[in-house]
Coordinates of C-alpha atoms in Angstrom, one line a residue:
M547 CA -108.8 74.2 44.5
R548 CA -111.0 71.8 42.8
T549 CA -109.8 68.6 41.5
R550 CA -110.7 67.0 38.2
N551 CA -112.5 64.1 39.9
Q552 CA -114.8 66.6 41.8
D553 CA -115.8 68.3 38.5
N554 CA -116.6 64.9 36.9
N555 CA -118.7 63.9 39.9
K556 CA -120.6 67.1 39.7
D557 CA -121.3 66.7 36.0
S558 CA -122.5 63.1 36.5
T559 CA -124.8 64.2 39.3
K560 CA -126.5 66.8 37.0
I561 CA -127.0 64.2 34.3
K562 CA -128.6 61.8 36.7
D563 CA -131.0 64.5 38.0
K564 CA -132.0 65.3 34.5
D565 CA -132.7 61.7 33.7
K566 CA -135.0 61.4 36.8
E567 CA -137.0 64.5 35.6
V568 CA -137.5 62.8 32.2
E569 CA -138.6 59.6 33.8
N570 CA -141.1 61.4 36.0
D571 CA -142.6 63.2 33.0
P572 CA -145.6 61.3 31.8
A573 CA -145.2 62.6 28.3
H574 CA -142.0 60.8 27.8
T575 CA -143.2 57.4 29.1
S576 CA -143.5 54.8 26.4
E577 CA -146.2 52.1 26.1
S578 CA -143.7 49.4 26.9
D579 CA -142.8 51.2 30.2
R580 CA -146.4 51.4 31.1
D581 CA -146.9 47.7 30.5
D582 CA -143.9 47.0 32.7
D583 CA -145.4 49.2 35.4
N584 CA -148.7 47.4 35.2
D585 CA -146.9 44.1 35.5
G586 CA -145.0 45.3 38.5
D587 CA -148.3 46.4 40.1
E588 CA -149.7 42.9 39.7
N589 CA -146.6 41.1 41.1
D590 CA -145.3 43.4 43.9
D591 CA -144.4 40.5 46.1
G592 CA -140.8 40.0 44.6
P593 CA -138.4 40.6 41.7
S594 CA -139.3 39.6 38.2
E595 CA -137.8 36.7 36.3
Y596 CA -135.5 38.9 34.3
E597 CA -134.3 40.5 37.5
R598 CA -133.5 37.2 39.0
M599 CA -131.5 36.1 35.9
R600 CA -129.6 39.4 36.0
L601 CA -128.7 38.9 39.6
E602 CA -127.6 35.4 39.0
N603 CA -125.4 36.5 36.1
I604 CA -123.8 39.1 38.3
R605 CA -123.1 36.6 41.0
R606 CA -121.6 34.1 38.5
N607 CA -119.4 36.8 37.0
R608 CA -118.2 37.9 40.4
E609 CA -117.1 34.4 41.2
L610 CA -115.3 34.1 37.9
M611 CA -113.5 37.4 38.5
E612 CA -112.4 36.1 41.9
Q613 CA -111.0 33.0 40.3
L614 CA -109.1 35.1 37.9
D615 CA -107.5 37.0 40.9
I616 CA -108.5 40.5 39.9
P617 CA -109.4 42.1 43.3
Q618 CA -109.8 45.7 42.1
T619 CA -112.5 44.8 39.6
V620 CA -114.3 42.6 42.2
A621 CA -114.2 45.4 44.8
A622 CA -115.6 47.9 42.3
M623 CA -118.4 45.5 41.4
S624 CA -119.2 44.8 45.0
S625 CA -119.4 48.5 45.9
S626 CA -121.7 49.4 43.0
R627 CA -123.7 46.1 43.1
G628 CA -124.3 46.4 39.5
R629 CA -122.7 47.4 36.2
P630 CA -120.0 50.0 36.8
D631 CA -120.2 53.3 35.0
R632 CA -118.1 53.1 31.8
N633 CA -117.7 56.9 31.8
K634 CA -116.1 56.9 35.2
R635 CA -112.4 56.4 35.3
S636 CA -111.0 54.0 37.9
A637 CA -108.7 55.5 40.6
P638 CA -105.0 54.9 40.1
T639 CA -103.5 52.2 42.3
S640 CA -100.8 54.6 43.4
E641 CA -100.4 58.3 43.4
G642 CA -99.2 59.5 40.0
G643 CA -98.4 55.9 38.9
P644 CA -99.9 54.0 35.9
K645 CA -102.4 51.2 36.4
K646 CA -100.8 47.8 36.8
R647 CA -101.4 45.3 34.1
V648 CA -102.6 42.0 35.3
E649 CA -101.2 39.0 33.4
K650 CA -103.6 36.3 32.6
K651 CA -102.7 32.7 33.5
V652 CA -102.2 30.5 30.5
K653 CA -103.9 27.1 30.8
T654 CA -101.6 24.2 30.1
V655 CA -103.3 21.5 28.0
E656 CA -102.0 18.0 28.5
N657 CA -101.1 16.2 25.3
L658 CA -103.3 13.1 25.5
P659 CA -102.9 10.1 23.1
R660 CA -104.9 10.1 20.0
R661 CA -108.2 8.3 20.3
T662 CA -110.1 6.4 17.8
S663 CA -112.8 8.5 16.2
N664 CA -116.3 7.1 16.8
R665 CA -117.6 9.1 13.9
L666 CA -115.2 7.4 11.5
A667 CA -116.1 4.1 13.0
N668 CA -119.9 4.8 12.6
I669 CA -120.4 4.4 16.4
E670 CA -123.0 6.5 18.3
P671 CA -121.6 8.1 21.5
D672 CA -124.1 6.5 24.0
G673 CA -121.9 5.5 26.9
A674 CA -121.4 1.8 27.6
V675 CA -123.0 0.7 24.4
A676 CA -120.7 2.9 22.4
A677 CA -117.7 1.5 24.3
K678 CA -118.8 -2.0 23.5
K679 CA -119.2 -1.3 19.9
L680 CA -115.8 0.4 19.8
E681 CA -114.2 -2.7 21.3
D682 CA -115.9 -4.9 18.7
Y683 CA -114.7 -2.7 16.0
R684 CA -111.1 -2.9 17.1
E685 CA -111.3 -6.7 17.4
T686 CA -112.6 -6.8 13.8
V687 CA -109.8 -4.6 12.5
N688 CA -107.2 -6.8 14.3
S689 CA -108.7 -10.0 12.9
L690 CA -108.7 -8.5 9.4
Q691 CA -105.0 -7.7 9.8
Q692 CA -104.3 -11.2 11.0
I693 CA -106.1 -12.6 8.1
R694 CA -104.2 -10.5 5.6
S695 CA -100.8 -11.4 7.2
A696 CA -101.6 -15.1 7.6
R697 CA -100.3 -17.6 5.1
R698 CA -102.4 -19.7 2.9
A699 CA -102.1 -23.2 4.2
G700 CA -102.3 -26.5 2.3
I701 CA -102.2 -27.3 -1.3
L702 CA -103.5 -24.6 -3.6
S703 CA -105.0 -25.1 -7.0
M704 CA -104.8 -22.4 -9.7
A705 CA -108.6 -21.9 -9.5
D706 CA -108.2 -21.1 -5.7
V707 CA -105.5 -18.4 -6.2
S708 CA -106.3 -17.0 -9.6
N709 CA -106.6 -13.2 -9.9
G710 CA -108.6 -13.4 -13.1
R711 CA -105.8 -12.3 -15.3
G712 CA -105.5 -14.7 -18.3
D713 CA -107.3 -18.0 -19.2
D714 CA -106.6 -20.7 -16.6
T715 CA -107.4 -23.4 -19.1
K716 CA -104.9 -22.0 -21.6
F717 CA -102.3 -21.7 -18.9
E718 CA -102.7 -25.4 -17.9
K719 CA -102.0 -26.3 -21.5
L720 CA -98.9 -24.2 -21.4
L721 CA -97.7 -25.8 -18.2
A722 CA -98.2 -29.3 -19.7
E723 CA -96.1 -28.2 -22.7
M724 CA -93.4 -26.9 -20.4
A725 CA -93.4 -30.1 -18.3
T726 CA -92.4 -32.1 -21.3
Y727 CA -89.1 -30.2 -21.5
V728 CA -86.0 -32.3 -20.8
P729 CA -83.2 -30.3 -19.2
D730 CA -79.8 -30.3 -20.8
K731 CA -77.3 -31.9 -18.5
A732 CA -74.5 -29.6 -19.8
R733 CA -76.5 -26.5 -19.2
V734 CA -74.1 -25.2 -16.6
K735 CA -71.2 -25.4 -19.0
D736 CA -69.6 -22.1 -19.8
A737 CA -70.7 -21.0 -23.2
E738 CA -67.5 -19.0 -23.7
D739 CA -65.4 -22.2 -23.3
E740 CA -67.7 -24.2 -25.5
S741 CA -67.7 -21.6 -28.3
D742 CA -63.9 -21.1 -28.3
N743 CA -62.7 -24.7 -28.5
D744 CA -61.6 -24.2 -32.1
A745 CA -59.7 -21.1 -31.3
E746 CA -57.9 -22.7 -28.4
D747 CA -57.0 -25.8 -30.3
S748 CA -55.6 -23.8 -33.2
T749 CA -53.5 -21.7 -30.8
V750 CA -52.1 -24.7 -29.0
K751 CA -51.4 -26.4 -32.4
K752 CA -49.4 -23.3 -33.5
E753 CA -47.3 -23.4 -30.4
E754 CA -46.6 -27.1 -30.8
D755 CA -45.7 -26.7 -34.5
G756 CA -43.3 -23.9 -33.7
E757 CA -45.2 -21.1 -35.4
D758 CA -44.9 -18.9 -32.3
G759 CA -42.1 -16.8 -33.8
D760 CA -39.2 -18.8 -32.4
N761 CA -39.8 -21.9 -34.4
K762 CA -39.3 -24.0 -31.3
K763 CA -41.5 -26.8 -30.0
I764 CA -42.8 -26.5 -26.5
K765 CA -42.6 -29.7 -24.5
H766 CA -45.1 -30.1 -21.7
E767 CA -43.9 -33.4 -20.3
P768 CA -40.9 -33.7 -17.9
S769 CA -37.8 -35.2 -19.6
D770 CA -36.3 -37.2 -16.7
D771 CA -36.8 -38.2 -13.1
K772 CA -35.2 -35.0 -11.8
D773 CA -37.9 -32.9 -13.5
I774 CA -40.6 -35.1 -12.0
K775 CA -39.1 -34.7 -8.5
K776 CA -38.8 -31.0 -9.0
E777 CA -42.4 -30.8 -10.1
Q778 CA -43.6 -32.8 -7.1
D779 CA -41.6 -30.5 -4.8
T780 CA -43.2 -27.5 -6.4
K781 CA -46.7 -28.9 -5.9
S782 CA -46.1 -29.6 -2.3
E783 CA -44.8 -26.1 -1.8
D784 CA -47.8 -24.6 -3.5
S785 CA -50.2 -26.6 -1.3
K786 CA -48.5 -25.1 1.8
V787 CA -48.8 -21.6 0.4
G788 CA -52.5 -22.3 -0.2
I789 CA -54.9 -19.7 -1.6
K790 CA -52.5 -16.8 -0.9
K791 CA -50.7 -17.5 -4.2
Y792 CA -53.9 -16.7 -6.1
F793 CA -54.2 -13.3 -4.6
K794 CA -50.8 -12.0 -5.8
P795 CA -51.2 -9.7 -8.8
A796 CA -49.8 -11.3 -11.9
T797 CA -48.5 -9.7 -15.0
R798 CA -51.1 -8.2 -17.3
G799 CA -51.9 -10.7 -20.0
A800 CA -53.3 -10.4 -23.4
A801 CA -56.8 -10.5 -22.1
A802 CA -56.3 -7.5 -19.8
A803 CA -54.6 -5.6 -22.7
A804 CA -57.5 -6.3 -25.0
A805 CA -60.1 -5.3 -22.4
A806 CA -58.1 -2.1 -21.5
S807 CA -58.3 -0.9 -25.1
T808 CA -62.1 -0.6 -24.9
S809 CA -62.6 0.2 -21.2
N810 CA -62.6 3.5 -19.3
V811 CA -62.9 1.8 -15.9
D812 CA -60.2 0.3 -13.7
T813 CA -58.6 -2.4 -15.8
T814 CA -56.4 -4.0 -13.1
K815 CA -56.9 -7.8 -13.6
A816 CA -55.0 -10.5 -11.7
S817 CA -54.8 -13.5 -14.1
H818 CA -55.2 -16.9 -12.7
P819 CA -51.8 -18.7 -12.5
S820 CA -53.4 -21.9 -13.8
Q821 CA -54.5 -20.3 -17.0
S822 CA -52.1 -21.0 -19.9
R823 CA -51.2 -18.5 -22.5
S824 CA -53.6 -20.1 -24.9
T825 CA -56.5 -19.6 -22.5
A826 CA -55.6 -15.9 -22.2
L827 CA -55.5 -15.6 -25.9
K828 CA -58.8 -17.4 -26.1
F829 CA -60.7 -14.8 -23.9
A830 CA -59.0 -12.0 -25.7
D831 CA -60.1 -13.2 -29.1
K832 CA -63.7 -13.8 -28.0
E833 CA -64.3 -10.6 -25.9
P834 CA -65.2 -8.3 -28.8
S835 CA -67.8 -10.7 -30.1
L836 CA -69.4 -11.0 -26.7
R837 CA -69.5 -7.2 -26.4
K838 CA -71.3 -7.0 -29.7
K839 CA -73.9 -9.5 -28.5
V840 CA -74.6 -7.6 -25.3
Q841 CA -74.6 -4.2 -27.0
A842 CA -77.1 -5.4 -29.6
L843 CA -79.8 -6.1 -27.0
R844 CA -83.0 -4.1 -27.6
I845 CA -86.6 -4.0 -26.5
K846 CA -88.5 -5.5 -29.4
G847 CA -91.9 -6.9 -30.2
P848 CA -95.5 -5.7 -30.5
W849 CA -95.8 -5.1 -26.7
P850 CA -92.7 -3.2 -25.4
T851 CA -93.9 -3.3 -21.8
I852 CA -96.3 -5.7 -20.3
K853 CA -98.0 -5.5 -16.9
V854 CA -97.3 -9.0 -15.5
C855 CA -97.6 -8.3 -11.7
E856 CA -100.2 -6.3 -9.8
G857 CA -97.8 -4.5 -7.5
R858 CA -94.1 -3.6 -7.5
V859 CA -91.9 -6.4 -9.0
Y860 CA -89.6 -7.7 -6.3
C861 CA -88.0 -10.8 -7.9
M862 CA -87.9 -12.6 -11.3
A863 CA -87.0 -15.9 -12.9
I864 CA -87.0 -17.3 -16.5
H865 CA -87.6 -21.0 -17.4
E866 CA -84.6 -22.6 -19.0
N867 CA -86.6 -23.9 -22.0
K868 CA -85.1 -22.0 -24.9
D869 CA -87.8 -22.9 -27.4
K870 CA -90.7 -21.7 -25.2
I871 CA -89.9 -18.5 -23.3
L872 CA -91.8 -18.2 -20.0
V873 CA -91.0 -15.2 -17.8
C874 CA -92.1 -15.2 -14.1
G875 CA -92.2 -12.4 -11.5
G876 CA -93.2 -11.9 -7.9
D877 CA -94.5 -8.6 -6.4
I878 CA -94.8 -7.1 -2.9
D879 CA -98.4 -8.3 -2.6
G880 CA -97.6 -12.0 -2.9
N881 CA -98.7 -12.4 -6.5
V882 CA -96.9 -14.5 -9.1
G883 CA -97.2 -13.4 -12.7
F884 CA -96.3 -15.4 -15.8
W885 CA -95.7 -14.0 -19.3
D886 CA -95.7 -16.3 -22.3
L887 CA -93.3 -14.6 -24.6
D888 CA -93.5 -16.6 -27.7
E889 CA -96.0 -14.6 -29.6
S890 CA -94.1 -11.3 -29.1
L891 CA -90.7 -12.7 -30.2
D892 CA -91.5 -12.2 -33.9
E893 CA -90.7 -8.7 -34.9
D894 CA -93.2 -8.7 -37.8
Y895 CA -96.0 -9.9 -35.6
E896 CA -98.9 -7.4 -35.5
P897 CA -101.6 -8.1 -32.9
D898 CA -105.2 -7.3 -33.4
Y899 CA -106.9 -4.2 -31.9
N900 CA -107.4 -4.6 -28.1
E901 CA -105.5 -7.9 -28.2
Q902 CA -103.6 -8.6 -25.0
P903 CA -100.5 -10.8 -24.6
N904 CA -100.6 -14.1 -22.7
T905 CA -100.2 -13.2 -19.1
Y906 CA -101.4 -15.1 -16.0
Q907 CA -101.5 -14.0 -12.3
Y908 CA -102.0 -16.0 -9.1
K909 CA -102.1 -15.0 -5.4
V910 CA -99.7 -17.6 -4.1
H911 CA -98.6 -15.7 -0.9
T912 CA -100.4 -13.1 1.3
R913 CA -97.4 -10.9 1.8
T914 CA -94.3 -9.8 -0.2
L915 CA -92.9 -12.5 -2.4
S916 CA -89.2 -11.9 -1.7
S917 CA -87.4 -14.5 -3.9
M918 CA -87.9 -17.2 -6.5
Q919 CA -85.8 -19.8 -8.3
Y920 CA -86.3 -22.8 -10.5
S921 CA -84.8 -26.1 -9.3
P922 CA -81.5 -26.7 -11.1
T923 CA -82.3 -30.4 -11.6
D924 CA -86.1 -30.2 -12.0
P925 CA -87.2 -27.1 -14.0
T926 CA -90.9 -28.1 -13.4
K927 CA -90.6 -26.8 -9.9
L928 CA -90.5 -23.0 -9.1
Y929 CA -89.6 -22.3 -5.4
T930 CA -90.7 -19.0 -3.8
T931 CA -90.2 -17.4 -0.4
S932 CA -92.4 -14.8 1.2
Y933 CA -92.8 -12.5 4.3
D934 CA -95.8 -14.7 5.4
G935 CA -93.3 -17.2 6.7
S936 CA -93.7 -20.0 4.1
V937 CA -91.7 -21.5 1.3
R938 CA -93.8 -22.9 -1.6
Y939 CA -93.1 -24.4 -5.0
F940 CA -95.2 -24.2 -8.2
D941 CA -95.4 -27.7 -9.6
L942 CA -95.9 -27.3 -13.4
T943 CA -96.8 -31.0 -13.9
K944 CA -99.6 -31.0 -11.4
A945 CA -100.6 -27.3 -11.9
K946 CA -100.7 -26.8 -8.1
I947 CA -98.9 -24.8 -5.5
L948 CA -97.6 -26.8 -2.6
E949 CA -95.9 -25.9 0.7
S950 CA -92.2 -26.9 1.2
Y951 CA -91.6 -25.3 4.5
V952 CA -93.4 -23.2 7.2
V953 CA -91.4 -21.3 9.9
K954 CA -91.8 -22.1 13.6
A955 CA -93.7 -19.7 15.9
D956 CA -90.5 -18.5 17.6
A957 CA -88.7 -17.7 14.3
S958 CA -88.9 -14.7 12.0
D959 CA -91.5 -15.0 9.3
H960 CA -89.7 -12.5 7.0
L961 CA -88.0 -15.0 4.7
G962 CA -85.8 -13.4 2.2
S963 CA -83.3 -14.6 -0.4
I964 CA -83.5 -18.3 -1.6
S965 CA -80.7 -20.4 -3.1
M966 CA -80.5 -24.1 -4.1
D967 CA -77.4 -26.3 -4.4
S968 CA -76.5 -28.1 -7.7
T969 CA -78.3 -31.3 -6.5
G970 CA -81.7 -29.5 -6.2
Q971 CA -82.2 -31.1 -2.7
Q972 CA -80.8 -28.5 -0.3
L973 CA -82.7 -25.2 -0.1
W974 CA -81.2 -22.2 1.7
F975 CA -83.1 -19.1 2.8
A976 CA -82.4 -16.1 5.0
D977 CA -84.6 -14.2 7.5
N978 CA -84.7 -10.9 9.4
D979 CA -83.0 -12.2 12.6
G980 CA -79.6 -12.7 10.9
A981 CA -80.1 -16.4 10.5
V982 CA -80.1 -18.8 7.5
T983 CA -82.0 -22.0 7.3
L984 CA -81.1 -25.2 5.5
K985 CA -84.1 -27.2 4.3
D986 CA -84.2 -30.6 2.6
V987 CA -86.9 -30.5 0.0
R988 CA -87.6 -34.2 0.4
T989 CA -88.7 -33.9 4.1
P990 CA -92.1 -32.7 5.4
K991 CA -92.9 -29.0 5.5
D992 CA -92.5 -28.7 9.3
E993 CA -89.0 -30.1 9.3
M994 CA -85.6 -28.5 8.6
V995 CA -82.0 -29.6 8.8
Y996 CA -80.9 -26.7 11.0
R997 CA -81.1 -22.9 11.5
K998 CA -78.0 -21.0 12.2
V999 CA -77.6 -17.3 13.3
L1000 CA -74.7 -15.9 11.3
H1001 CA -75.1 -12.2 11.5
E1002 CA -76.1 -9.6 14.1
K1003 CA -78.8 -8.1 11.8
K1004 CA -80.9 -9.1 8.8
V1005 CA -79.4 -11.3 6.2
G1006 CA -80.4 -9.8 2.8
C1007 CA -78.9 -12.5 0.6
V1008 CA -77.6 -16.1 0.9
N1009 CA -76.1 -17.8 -2.1
V1010 CA -74.7 -21.3 -2.6
N1011 CA -71.5 -21.9 -4.6
P1012 CA -72.6 -23.7 -7.8
K1013 CA -69.5 -25.8 -8.0
Y1014 CA -68.8 -26.4 -4.3
S1015 CA -72.0 -26.7 -2.4
N1016 CA -70.3 -26.7 1.0
L1017 CA -69.6 -23.0 0.6
I1018 CA -72.2 -20.3 1.1
I1019 CA -71.9 -16.6 1.0
T1020 CA -74.1 -14.2 3.0
S1021 CA -74.6 -10.4 2.9
S1022 CA -76.2 -8.6 5.8
L1023 CA -77.5 -5.3 7.2
D1024 CA -74.5 -5.3 9.6
R1025 CA -72.3 -4.1 6.7
T1026 CA -70.4 -7.4 6.2
M1027 CA -70.1 -10.1 3.6
K1028 CA -69.0 -13.5 4.8
I1029 CA -68.1 -16.9 3.4
W1030 CA -69.0 -20.0 5.4
D1031 CA -68.1 -23.7 5.2
I1032 CA -71.2 -25.5 6.2
R1033 CA -69.2 -28.6 7.1
T1034 CA -68.0 -26.8 10.2
F1035 CA -71.5 -26.0 11.5
G1036 CA -71.8 -29.3 13.3
Q1037 CA -68.9 -28.4 15.5
Y1038 CA -70.7 -25.6 17.2
K1039 CA -73.4 -25.7 19.9
A1040 CA -76.7 -23.9 19.5
D1041 CA -75.6 -20.9 21.6
E1042 CA -72.1 -20.6 20.2
A1043 CA -71.0 -18.1 17.6
I1044 CA -69.9 -19.8 14.3
A1045 CA -66.6 -18.7 12.8
E1046 CA -66.6 -17.7 9.2
I1047 CA -63.9 -18.6 6.7
A1048 CA -63.5 -15.0 5.4
E1049 CA -65.1 -11.7 5.9
F1050 CA -65.1 -8.4 3.9
P1051 CA -66.6 -5.3 5.6
H1052 CA -68.4 -2.7 3.6
R1053 CA -69.0 1.0 4.6
L1054 CA -72.9 0.5 4.5
S1055 CA -75.4 -2.3 4.3
V1056 CA -74.6 -5.1 1.8
T1057 CA -77.7 -5.8 -0.3
S1058 CA -76.5 -8.8 -2.2
A1059 CA -73.5 -11.1 -2.7
M1060 CA -73.6 -13.9 -5.4
W1061 CA -71.2 -16.4 -6.8
S1062 CA -70.5 -16.5 -10.5
P1063 CA -71.6 -19.5 -12.5
D1064 CA -68.2 -21.1 -12.3
G1065 CA -67.8 -20.4 -8.6
M1066 CA -64.6 -18.4 -9.0
S1067 CA -65.9 -14.9 -8.6
I1068 CA -68.2 -12.9 -6.3
A1069 CA -70.2 -9.8 -7.1
S1070 CA -71.5 -7.7 -4.2
T1071 CA -73.7 -4.6 -4.0
S1072 CA -74.0 -2.1 -1.2
Y1073 CA -75.6 1.1 -0.2
D1074 CA -72.2 2.7 -0.2
D1075 CA -72.7 3.2 -4.0
N1076 CA -70.1 0.5 -4.9
V1077 CA -70.3 -2.8 -6.8
R1078 CA -67.4 -5.1 -5.9
I1079 CA -66.0 -8.0 -7.9
F1080 CA -63.8 -10.5 -6.2
N1081 CA -61.9 -12.4 -8.8
N1082 CA -59.3 -15.3 -8.9
F1083 CA -61.0 -17.1 -6.1
D1084 CA -60.5 -20.9 -6.0
P1085 CA -62.8 -22.5 -3.4
A1086 CA -61.2 -25.9 -4.1
L1087 CA -58.2 -25.0 -1.9
P1088 CA -58.5 -26.2 1.7
D1089 CA -57.0 -23.2 3.5
I1090 CA -59.1 -20.2 2.6
K1091 CA -58.0 -17.4 4.9
E1092 CA -59.0 -14.1 3.3
I1093 CA -60.8 -12.6 0.4
P1094 CA -58.8 -11.0 -2.4
E1095 CA -58.8 -7.3 -3.0
P1096 CA -61.9 -6.5 -5.1
V1097 CA -62.4 -4.5 -8.2
R1098 CA -64.6 -1.5 -7.2
I1099 CA -67.1 0.0 -9.6
H1100 CA -68.8 3.2 -8.5
H1101 CA -72.6 2.7 -9.0
N1102 CA -75.6 4.6 -7.6
N1103 CA -77.4 2.1 -5.4
Q1104 CA -79.7 4.6 -3.5
S1105 CA -83.0 3.0 -4.7
G1106 CA -85.1 4.6 -1.9
R1107 CA -88.4 3.3 -0.6
W1108 CA -90.5 2.8 -3.7
V1109 CA -87.9 1.1 -5.9
T1110 CA -86.7 -2.5 -5.3
M1111 CA -83.1 -2.6 -4.1
L1112 CA -80.5 -3.1 -6.9
R1113 CA -78.7 -6.4 -7.1
A1114 CA -75.9 -7.7 -9.3
V1115 CA -77.3 -10.7 -11.3
W1116 CA -74.9 -13.0 -13.0
S1117 CA -75.5 -14.4 -16.5
H1118 CA -75.9 -18.2 -16.5
Q1119 CA -73.7 -18.7 -19.5
F1120 CA -71.2 -15.8 -19.7
N1121 CA -68.9 -14.0 -17.3
W1122 CA -70.8 -10.8 -16.9
F1123 CA -73.6 -9.5 -14.7
S1124 CA -76.3 -6.9 -14.9
I1125 CA -77.6 -4.4 -12.5
G1126 CA -80.4 -1.7 -12.7
N1127 CA -79.5 1.9 -13.1
M1128 CA -81.3 4.7 -11.4
N1129 CA -81.2 6.6 -14.7
K1130 CA -83.9 4.2 -16.1
S1131 CA -81.4 1.8 -17.7
V1132 CA -79.6 -1.4 -17.2
D1133 CA -75.8 -1.7 -16.8
I1134 CA -73.8 -4.8 -17.9
Y1135 CA -70.3 -5.2 -16.5
S1136 CA -67.5 -7.6 -17.3
R1137 CA -66.2 -9.9 -14.6
G1138 CA -62.5 -9.7 -15.2
T1139 CA -61.9 -6.0 -15.4
G1140 CA -65.1 -4.6 -14.2
D1141 CA -65.5 -2.4 -17.3
L1142 CA -68.9 -1.4 -18.6
M1143 CA -69.8 -3.7 -21.5
A1144 CA -73.2 -2.1 -22.3
N1145 CA -75.8 0.4 -21.0
L1146 CA -79.2 -0.7 -22.1
R1147 CA -81.7 2.1 -22.3
D1148 CA -84.9 3.1 -24.1
A1149 CA -86.3 6.5 -23.2
Q1150 CA -89.6 6.0 -25.0
V1151 CA -90.4 2.7 -23.3
L1152 CA -88.8 2.8 -19.9
T1153 CA -90.7 5.3 -17.7
T1154 CA -89.2 4.0 -14.4
V1155 CA -86.2 2.2 -13.0
P1156 CA -85.7 -1.4 -14.2
A1157 CA -84.5 -2.5 -10.8
V1158 CA -85.1 -6.3 -11.0
N1159 CA -83.3 -8.4 -13.7
A1160 CA -83.1 -12.0 -14.7
W1161 CA -81.1 -13.7 -17.4
H1162 CA -82.3 -16.6 -19.6
P1163 CA -80.3 -19.8 -18.7
N1164 CA -79.7 -20.8 -22.3
R1165 CA -80.1 -17.6 -24.4
V1166 CA -78.7 -14.1 -24.5
L1167 CA -82.0 -12.7 -23.2
L1168 CA -82.6 -10.4 -20.3
A1169 CA -85.9 -9.6 -18.5
S1170 CA -86.3 -6.5 -16.4
G1171 CA -89.1 -5.6 -13.9
M1172 CA -90.2 -2.3 -12.6
A1173 CA -92.1 -0.7 -9.7
N1174 CA -95.4 -0.4 -11.7
G1175 CA -95.6 -4.2 -12.1
K1176 CA -94.5 -4.0 -15.8
M1177 CA -91.7 -6.0 -17.5
V1178 CA -89.5 -5.5 -20.6
I1179 CA -87.5 -8.0 -22.5
W1180 CA -84.0 -7.2 -24.0
R1181 CA -83.2 -9.6 -26.9

C-alpha cells in the first residue's frame, strides 16, 4: 500500500525531469542564459562572484540558526545544501504527533541611564574629540547655573540692576521725595483706641454721675487700709496664678454680643479681665463703623491691575507715607517692583492713550525674593531676604542697594521670613535648616549675633513681638508653632536643644504665625485648612506655660505649586487681618470672634488668586499681589 509521501515524491520527480527537458531544449533558452553560459566558458576555473556570495549567505544563515537552537531546520539545510523545497512537507517529529513549536528567546535589554544627546549639544560624534567637547559643554552648563544662583556682591546702583521698566531719573526724584518724610512716633498706636476716646470718656462719666440705671456713684479708690491690704493680697495671689487666669473663659460681654448679631462663625470670645465695662462698650460701639470701612473697600482708578513684577509675586510692603503711596513687591526671580500710586488715586483721572502708570523694576537678587519689610524706625530702608543667601536693604536716600548680611558656606542659603524688632536694630530671618538667625544691622555683613536651630525642619515664618522684643514666634514644616524667649538662648550650648516657652501642634505644616500689632494675639495659617486666632495673650506675665485654646476658622489653604502660600497679614492699625481666598478674593476676619468682616472680590478684574497681601501702615488701604506679577489696590 502506497503512502502519501511516496506519491508526493513521485510527482516531484516527474516535475524535475520535465524541467530538465525544457532546459536542454535550445528553443527555450533565453539570451541572458546564453550570456551566462558564455561567461561560464570563459571562467571555468571556479565559481562566479554571485555563487560565492550565495554560499557565504548560506553559511551565515546556518550559523544564525545554530545560535537560535533550531536543530531540525539546520539538519534539513545541511542535507540539502541549499534552499529547501517549499512544496515538500517536513516529516513529523513523532508518529502521528504535531510539530513542536519552538519558543524564541526574548532578549533582555538593560535600562541604561539617560545620556546627554550630542545632537542637541551640537557635537559631532568623532571619538575623543567629541568626548572633549561634551565635557566642555557640561562645564559651561554648570558654570551658567552657578552664575544664575550666585548672589550679586557689593553695593548696587539702580543703573546696575535696572530692568528697563520705568524712568530711573524719575524714580530717583521720587525716592528723594520719600526720604524727606518724617515718621510719626505714634504710628504704632491703635487707631481704634485713638478714635474712641470720646466714647470711652462719656461712658465713664455716665457711670460716675450715676446715669447707669441705679443712680449710684462707682468708687474706684479703696476706702480704708483694710481695702488696700485686701487689694495687695489679691495682686500677690494673681501673680502666683500667672497667665493661667487669662485663659479662663469669661462671661460674654457686650462686645461679643454685638459681634454675634452680625456673625455666622464661632462667636466664643474670652474677654480680657483687665478690660473694664467701659472698654467693652467702647469696642461694641465702634465695631459696626469698622465693618463699614472694610466692606467699602473697592478696586478703583484708571488702571485696575498693574504688572509691577516680572514673575510671581512672593512678598509685598507699603511705605508708611500716607500722602505719597508707594507699593513694593518681590517676585520669585529676585526682582523688586515699585508702583507710584498717586496718579491712580483720583477716580476722575483719565490717562491718555497708551499711557502707562509709574512702575519701576530692579534685579536686586538672583533667586526668589522671599520677604521684605521697612525698618520700623527708619522708613527709608527696605530690607529684603532671598534664596541666594543674602540680606539686602534698599536705601532710599542714597538710591542704592547694599548688603546687610551674607550667609556662611556651611549654612542654608534659602533665607525665608524676615522680622525686625521695634528698635529697628535687631533683624531676624529663618532658613531651610530649621534655624533662625539674629543679625545686628549696625555690624558688618559677615557678622551675626547667633544662629539657633529651633525646629527639625524648615522654618517658614519668624515674627518678633512688637511690644515685647524678647519674644519671638516661629512656624515650621514640622507642624508646630512655638514661642521662644530669646533671653534664655544664652543658657544653652551650641549642640543643646533649646526649650520653648509654649508649643501648639497643627495637623499639617504651619505656613505662618504672626503677632498682632498690640502683641496680644497670634494668627496662624496651616495646610490643614484652618486659620487659628490665639486671643487674650499677655506676654508681660513672667510665667507663660501654655497657649490658650484658639478660635478656629475653616479656610482653604491648598495653594498648590503655582500660587504663593496663603498667610494671615495683620492690619497695622486695626484688630483684623486679611488672607487670600482660592476663589479669587480676599477675606478679612475680626480678631476677637474670628467672624468674617468682609469678602473683597471683583470678578471682572481679578483673574487669579490674590495670594499676597499688605496693609498700609497709616491708611485703610490694602494691596494684593498675584501669580502673574500684577497687583490691585483696595481702597
